[in-house]
């Protein structure tokens, strides 16, 4: 169940000024430790510690491979890659410098397989969050 709240666009320079849009309510962020514990409770012969060790190594290896200029695809999750945050363009190739024209790098993740938007739309259930009950039953919807 995905809870959502409504927010009004207050940007007067926007074509959608004054309109309301749904935003997801994130109730909790699960850490690597929490994910390992969750996974160990799903009929696996591996302990939470063994799973956490494997996941920790995976995270470190993904970072290492990304910094080598490679993409990493984890089936049914995402393709991880790095992008470049440009500060501004240079008039010529000769004028271009890393320090003058690049702000930094960013992590990108594109959903793949079972996690693609089309599949999520079929499986997701939405419910409006309220201040008193956290959710309102009258607005249950599949996107």
CSV table of C-alpha atoms in Angstrom, one decimal, residues 3 127-130 133-140:
chain,number,residue,atom,x,y,z
A,3,UNK,CA,0.1,6.3,1.0
A,127,UNK,CA,-4.4,5.3,-0.4
A,128,UNK,CA,-4.7,8.9,0.7
A,129,UNK,CA,-2.9,9.6,4.0
A,130,UNK,CA,-4.6,11.7,6.6
A,133,UNK,CA,-5.7,8.0,10.6
A,134,UNK,CA,-2.7,7.9,8.3
A,135,UNK,CA,-4.9,6.6,5.6
A,136,UNK,CA,-8.4,7.2,4.2
A,137,UNK,CA,-10.3,4.1,2.9
A,138,UNK,CA,-12.4,6.0,0.5
A,139,UNK,CA,-9.6,6.8,-1.9
A,140,UNK,CA,-8.2,3.3,-2.5
